Amino acid sequence: MQDWWHGLEREILDCVQTRGDVTPAELAVKLGMSEAGVSSLLALLVTEGKIQIRRVGPGIDRERDVA
């Protein structure tokens, strides 16, 4: 893989090892990326067995939040 990916992967793994459980939103802030971008990267790391996703919460009902 490319060098930029290895650096980004290392940052994510270091953050998880140092802080323990973190949310995609927290990682996005730390990395200066969108939450959707970080979620995509996390999915890649899951398929490689480097991290695990242990919890999932309810989504935001955008229809209800607009009112």
mmCIF file of C-alpha atoms in Angstrom:
data_model
loop_
_atom_site.group_PDB
_atom_site.id
_atom_site.type_symbol
_atom_site.label_atom_id
_atom_site.label_comp_id
_atom_site.label_asym_id
_atom_site.label_seq_id
_atom_site.Cartn_x
_atom_site.Cartn_y
_atom_site.Cartn_z
ATOM 1 C CA MET A 1 0.000 0.000 0.000
ATOM 2 C CA GLN A 2 1.006 3.601 -0.349
ATOM 3 C CA ASP A 3 2.969 5.518 2.285
ATOM 4 C CA TRP A 4 0.092 7.921 3.050
ATOM 5 C CA TRP A 5 -2.110 4.960 3.951
ATOM 6 C CA HIS A 6 0.498 3.443 6.268
ATOM 7 C CA GLY A 7 0.836 6.763 8.106
ATOM 8 C CA LEU A 8 -2.925 7.139 8.453
ATOM 9 C CA GLU A 9 -3.336 3.520 9.536
ATOM 10 C CA ARG A 10 -0.623 3.998 12.156
ATOM 11 C CA GLU A 11 -2.352 7.130 13.510
ATOM 12 C CA ILE A 12 -5.661 5.291 13.827
ATOM 13 C CA LEU A 13 -4.116 2.242 15.499
ATOM 14 C CA ASP A 14 -2.023 4.397 17.857
ATOM 15 C CA CYS A 15 -5.109 6.370 18.875
ATOM 16 C CA VAL A 16 -7.102 3.200 19.561
ATOM 17 C CA GLN A 17 -4.246 1.658 21.555
ATOM 18 C CA THR A 18 -3.680 4.832 23.570
ATOM 19 C CA ARG A 19 -7.263 5.901 24.219
ATOM 20 C CA GLY A 20 -9.102 2.598 24.049
ATOM 21 C CA ASP A 21 -12.564 2.767 22.570
ATOM 22 C CA VAL A 22 -13.100 5.813 20.367
ATOM 23 C CA THR A 23 -15.914 6.846 18.064
ATOM 24 C CA PRO A 24 -15.519 7.523 14.347
ATOM 25 C CA ALA A 25 -16.427 11.154 15.138
ATOM 26 C CA GLU A 26 -13.555 11.424 17.652
ATOM 27 C CA LEU A 27 -11.122 9.925 15.167
ATOM 28 C CA ALA A 28 -12.395 12.251 12.443
ATOM 29 C CA VAL A 29 -11.609 15.291 14.587
ATOM 30 C CA LYS A 30 -8.163 13.959 15.490
ATOM 31 C CA LEU A 31 -7.317 13.148 11.862
ATOM 32 C CA GLY A 32 -8.954 16.223 10.325
ATOM 33 C CA MET A 33 -11.230 14.087 8.159
ATOM 34 C CA SER A 34 -14.942 13.564 7.700
ATOM 35 C CA GLU A 35 -16.668 10.965 9.845
ATOM 36 C CA ALA A 36 -17.764 9.139 6.680
ATOM 37 C CA GLY A 37 -14.147 8.996 5.488
ATOM 38 C CA VAL A 38 -12.946 7.628 8.807
ATOM 39 C CA SER A 39 -15.757 5.049 8.843
ATOM 40 C CA SER A 40 -14.601 3.862 5.448
ATOM 41 C CA LEU A 41 -11.029 3.476 6.685
ATOM 42 C CA LEU A 42 -12.234 1.657 9.790
ATOM 43 C CA ALA A 43 -14.130 -0.816 7.600
ATOM 44 C CA LEU A 44 -10.864 -1.598 5.783
ATOM 45 C CA LEU A 45 -9.047 -2.158 9.068
ATOM 46 C CA VAL A 46 -11.839 -4.468 10.257
ATOM 47 C CA THR A 47 -11.514 -6.632 7.135
ATOM 48 C CA GLU A 48 -7.759 -6.878 7.790
ATOM 49 C CA GLY A 49 -8.414 -7.951 11.403
ATOM 50 C CA LYS A 50 -6.532 -4.950 12.830
ATOM 51 C CA ILE A 51 -9.466 -3.498 14.773
ATOM 52 C CA GLN A 52 -12.902 -4.650 15.831
ATOM 53 C CA ILE A 53 -16.215 -2.861 15.988
ATOM 54 C CA ARG A 54 -17.922 -3.785 19.224
ATOM 55 C CA ARG A 55 -20.864 -1.417 19.544
ATOM 56 C CA VAL A 56 -23.410 0.185 17.267
ATOM 57 C CA GLY A 57 -25.889 2.829 18.367
ATOM 58 C CA PRO A 58 -29.107 4.162 16.929
ATOM 59 C CA GLY A 59 -28.940 6.586 14.035
ATOM 60 C CA ILE A 60 -30.262 10.105 14.025
ATOM 61 C CA ASP A 61 -33.767 10.441 12.664
ATOM 62 C CA ARG A 62 -33.215 13.473 10.450
ATOM 63 C CA GLU A 63 -36.966 13.905 9.831
ATOM 64 C CA ARG A 64 -37.605 14.299 13.558
ATOM 65 C CA ASP A 65 -34.594 16.598 14.148
ATOM 66 C CA VAL A 66 -35.774 19.124 11.549
ATOM 67 C CA ALA A 67 -39.039 19.910 13.350
#
